[in-house]
Amino acid sequence: MARELLSSNAAKSVYRDGDLAIKVFCKGFPKSEVLNEALISARIEEIGGINIPATLAVAVEEDGCWSITKDFIEGKTLKQLIAEHPENLDDYLDKMVDLQLLIHSKSCPLLTRLKDKMARQISEISQLNPVSRYDLLTRLDCTPKHTKLCHGDFQPDNIIVKPDGTLYVLDWVHATQGNASADVARTYLLFCLENQETADRYMKLFCQKTGTDIRYVQQWLPLVAAAQLTKKRPEEADLLHKWLNVCEY
Ligand SMILES: Nc1ncnc2c1ncn2[C@@H]1O[C@H](COP(=O)(O)OP(=O)(O)OP(=O)(O)O)[C@@H](O)[C@H]1O
Ligand SMILES: [Mg+2]
């Protein structure tokens, strides 16, 4: 059976080949990053209790490109479902928050610590002056030390809903251990980049379900905005700088 293209960007393409999903990285993509993605996915698989596609192989294709092969999960992404049935948005967000809480209930001690990763990212941002960088790093240092499993890129595009309603979580390359509110702030940011109203509904639901004071999540917003600046996406710059300016120095 021929491979069917499921998704692609400049760095990688995901194909379906029968029961398999094969992510093929572009020429020159760092080998360490491919192996790291496979390693993190394998660690999450081994924790158990979260539905994720099993990693089956890491290989080099005939053209020299690296690839990771996983089980293909039949279904639609939550992003597709929200677009097709906007009237069910609240129900989808409810399921999404429950799934994120399940993830936060796990621990994975061998993963990178979220605070270490964010500190590295903030130190690298050339768009900020050294004083702002220092202030952000000081703020980060003052946040509590938590070790909850954080997906790091938890958004509707990375969730597949099977026809029987079971949810599967993809794309664990950004997973770390840290503060759940930081992970929620990151999801909120990803929603804001698409749709502010959906973002606010998501945040409200998370806070209601967990009894979290919204300010506890909001304290992470300048930090997650700073970390996102490292992606250097011009279309995101306005929103990210706005969030950084909200930060009281
Ligand atoms: N195991 C799988 N089963 C079914 N579909 C998959 C699977 N893995 C990936 N996909 C599809 O490919 C898309 C991209 O996969 P994934 O999120 O893992 O890759 P990515 O390179 O990080 O892409 P992006 O940067 O767009 O998130 C998913 O949104 C999903 O539609
Ligand atoms: Mg993805």
Short mmCIF file of N, CA, C and O in Angstrom, two decimals, residues 169-213:
data_model
loop_
_atom_site.label_atom_id
_atom_site.label_comp_id
_atom_site.label_asym_id
_atom_site.label_seq_id
_atom_site.Cartn_x
_atom_site.Cartn_y
_atom_site.Cartn_z
N VAL A 169 -2.99 10.84 22.90
CA VAL A 169 -2.18 12.06 22.92
C VAL A 169 -0.90 11.83 22.11
O VAL A 169 -0.16 10.88 22.36
N LEU A 170 -0.65 12.76 21.18
CA LEU A 170 0.53 12.67 20.30
C LEU A 170 1.58 13.68 20.72
O LEU A 170 1.33 14.54 21.56
N ASP A 171 2.74 13.60 20.05
CA ASP A 171 3.68 14.71 20.01
C ASP A 171 4.25 15.07 21.40
O ASP A 171 4.06 16.18 21.89
N TRP A 172 4.99 14.13 21.98
CA TRP A 172 5.49 14.30 23.35
C TRP A 172 6.87 14.91 23.43
O TRP A 172 7.51 14.92 24.49
N VAL A 173 7.36 15.43 22.30
CA VAL A 173 8.75 15.88 22.26
C VAL A 173 9.06 17.00 23.27
O VAL A 173 10.19 17.14 23.72
N HIS A 174 8.02 17.77 23.64
CA HIS A 174 8.25 18.88 24.58
C HIS A 174 7.93 18.51 26.04
O HIS A 174 7.89 19.39 26.90
N ALA A 175 7.69 17.22 26.30
CA ALA A 175 7.28 16.82 27.66
C ALA A 175 8.42 17.04 28.65
O ALA A 175 9.60 16.83 28.35
N THR A 176 8.01 17.49 29.85
CA THR A 176 8.96 17.76 30.94
C THR A 176 8.28 17.38 32.25
O THR A 176 7.11 17.00 32.25
N GLN A 177 8.99 17.56 33.36
CA GLN A 177 8.34 17.46 34.67
C GLN A 177 8.40 18.84 35.32
O GLN A 177 9.45 19.49 35.30
N GLY A 178 7.25 19.27 35.85
CA GLY A 178 7.23 20.61 36.43
C GLY A 178 5.87 20.99 36.97
O GLY A 178 5.09 20.14 37.39
N ASN A 179 5.58 22.29 36.89
CA ASN A 179 4.38 22.87 37.48
C ASN A 179 3.21 22.79 36.49
O ASN A 179 3.31 23.29 35.37
N ALA A 180 2.10 22.18 36.94
CA ALA A 180 0.94 22.00 36.05
C ALA A 180 0.43 23.36 35.54
O ALA A 180 -0.01 23.46 34.38
N SER A 181 0.51 24.39 36.37
CA SER A 181 0.00 25.71 35.93
C SER A 181 0.82 26.26 34.77
O SER A 181 0.29 26.99 33.92
N ALA A 182 2.09 25.92 34.73
CA ALA A 182 2.92 26.36 33.60
C ALA A 182 2.46 25.67 32.32
O ALA A 182 2.39 26.27 31.24
N ASP A 183 2.13 24.39 32.44
CA ASP A 183 1.64 23.63 31.28
C ASP A 183 0.30 24.19 30.81
O ASP A 183 0.05 24.29 29.60
N VAL A 184 -0.56 24.57 31.77
CA VAL A 184 -1.86 25.14 31.43
C VAL A 184 -1.66 26.52 30.79
O VAL A 184 -2.33 26.87 29.81
N ALA A 185 -0.73 27.30 31.32
CA ALA A 185 -0.44 28.63 30.73
C ALA A 185 0.03 28.46 29.28
O ALA A 185 -0.32 29.25 28.41
N ARG A 186 0.80 27.42 29.04
CA ARG A 186 1.29 27.18 27.67
C ARG A 186 0.13 26.81 26.73
O ARG A 186 0.02 27.33 25.62
N THR A 187 -0.77 25.94 27.21
CA THR A 187 -1.95 25.59 26.39
C THR A 187 -2.79 26.83 26.14
O THR A 187 -3.26 27.06 25.02
N TYR A 188 -2.95 27.66 27.18
CA TYR A 188 -3.72 28.90 27.04
C TYR A 188 -3.09 29.79 25.96
O TYR A 188 -3.78 30.33 25.10
N LEU A 189 -1.77 29.89 26.00
CA LEU A 189 -1.06 30.69 24.98
C LEU A 189 -1.32 30.13 23.57
O LEU A 189 -1.62 30.89 22.64
N LEU A 190 -1.23 28.81 23.43
CA LEU A 190 -1.44 28.20 22.11
C LEU A 190 -2.86 28.48 21.61
O LEU A 190 -3.07 28.79 20.44
N PHE A 191 -3.85 28.41 22.53
CA PHE A 191 -5.23 28.75 22.15
C PHE A 191 -5.32 30.23 21.78
O PHE A 191 -5.98 30.58 20.80
N CYS A 192 -4.68 31.12 22.56
CA CYS A 192 -4.77 32.56 22.29
C CYS A 192 -4.23 32.90 20.90
O CYS A 192 -4.71 33.83 20.25
N LEU A 193 -3.20 32.17 20.48
CA LEU A 193 -2.63 32.44 19.16
C LEU A 193 -3.63 32.10 18.06
O LEU A 193 -3.50 32.54 16.92
N GLU A 194 -4.67 31.29 18.40
CA GLU A 194 -5.69 30.90 17.42
C GLU A 194 -7.01 31.63 17.66
O GLU A 194 -7.61 32.15 16.73
N ASN A 195 -7.47 31.64 18.92
CA ASN A 195 -8.80 32.18 19.21
C ASN A 195 -8.91 32.53 20.70
O ASN A 195 -8.93 31.65 21.56
N GLN A 196 -9.00 33.83 20.98
CA GLN A 196 -9.00 34.31 22.37
C GLN A 196 -10.19 33.78 23.18
O GLN A 196 -10.04 33.39 24.34
N GLU A 197 -11.37 33.72 22.54
CA GLU A 197 -12.56 33.30 23.28
C GLU A 197 -12.44 31.83 23.72
O GLU A 197 -12.77 31.48 24.86
N THR A 198 -11.95 30.98 22.82
CA THR A 198 -11.77 29.57 23.17
C THR A 198 -10.74 29.46 24.30
O THR A 198 -10.89 28.67 25.23
N ALA A 199 -9.69 30.27 24.19
CA ALA A 199 -8.63 30.26 25.21
C ALA A 199 -9.23 30.57 26.58
O ALA A 199 -8.94 29.88 27.57
N ASP A 200 -10.08 31.60 26.64
CA ASP A 200 -10.65 32.01 27.93
C ASP A 200 -11.59 30.93 28.49
O ASP A 200 -11.62 30.70 29.70
N ARG A 201 -12.33 30.28 27.59
CA ARG A 201 -13.22 29.20 28.04
C ARG A 201 -12.41 28.05 28.60
O ARG A 201 -12.75 27.44 29.61
N TYR A 202 -11.29 27.74 27.95
CA TYR A 202 -10.41 26.66 28.42
C TYR A 202 -9.86 26.99 29.81
O TYR A 202 -9.91 26.18 30.73
N MET A 203 -9.35 28.20 29.96
CA MET A 203 -8.73 28.61 31.23
C MET A 203 -9.77 28.57 32.36
O MET A 203 -9.49 28.08 33.46
N LYS A 204 -10.97 29.09 32.08
CA LYS A 204 -12.02 29.14 33.09
C LYS A 204 -12.38 27.72 33.54
O LYS A 204 -12.50 27.44 34.74
N LEU A 205 -12.49 26.83 32.56
CA LEU A 205 -12.84 25.44 32.86
C LEU A 205 -11.77 24.78 33.71
O LEU A 205 -12.07 24.08 34.69
N PHE A 206 -10.51 24.99 33.36
CA PHE A 206 -9.42 24.38 34.14
C PHE A 206 -9.49 24.88 35.59
O PHE A 206 -9.39 24.10 36.53
N CYS A 207 -9.64 26.19 35.75
CA CYS A 207 -9.64 26.76 37.10
C CYS A 207 -10.84 26.26 37.90
O CYS A 207 -10.71 25.93 39.09
N GLN A 208 -12.01 26.15 37.24
CA GLN A 208 -13.21 25.65 37.92
C GLN A 208 -13.00 24.20 38.39
O GLN A 208 -13.26 23.87 39.53
N LYS A 209 -12.53 23.37 37.47
CA LYS A 209 -12.39 21.94 37.78
C LYS A 209 -11.38 21.66 38.88
O LYS A 209 -11.50 20.67 39.58
N THR A 210 -10.36 22.50 38.95
CA THR A 210 -9.27 22.19 39.88
C THR A 210 -9.27 23.10 41.11
O THR A 210 -8.44 22.92 41.99
N GLY A 211 -10.19 24.09 41.13
CA GLY A 211 -10.21 25.02 42.25
C GLY A 211 -8.96 25.90 42.27
O GLY A 211 -8.54 26.36 43.32
N THR A 212 -8.37 26.11 41.09
CA THR A 212 -7.16 26.92 41.00
C THR A 212 -7.53 28.40 40.84
O THR A 212 -8.42 28.73 40.05
N ASP A 213 -6.86 29.26 41.58
CA ASP A 213 -7.03 30.71 41.40
C ASP A 213 -6.37 31.07 40.06
O ASP A 213 -5.21 30.73 39.83
#
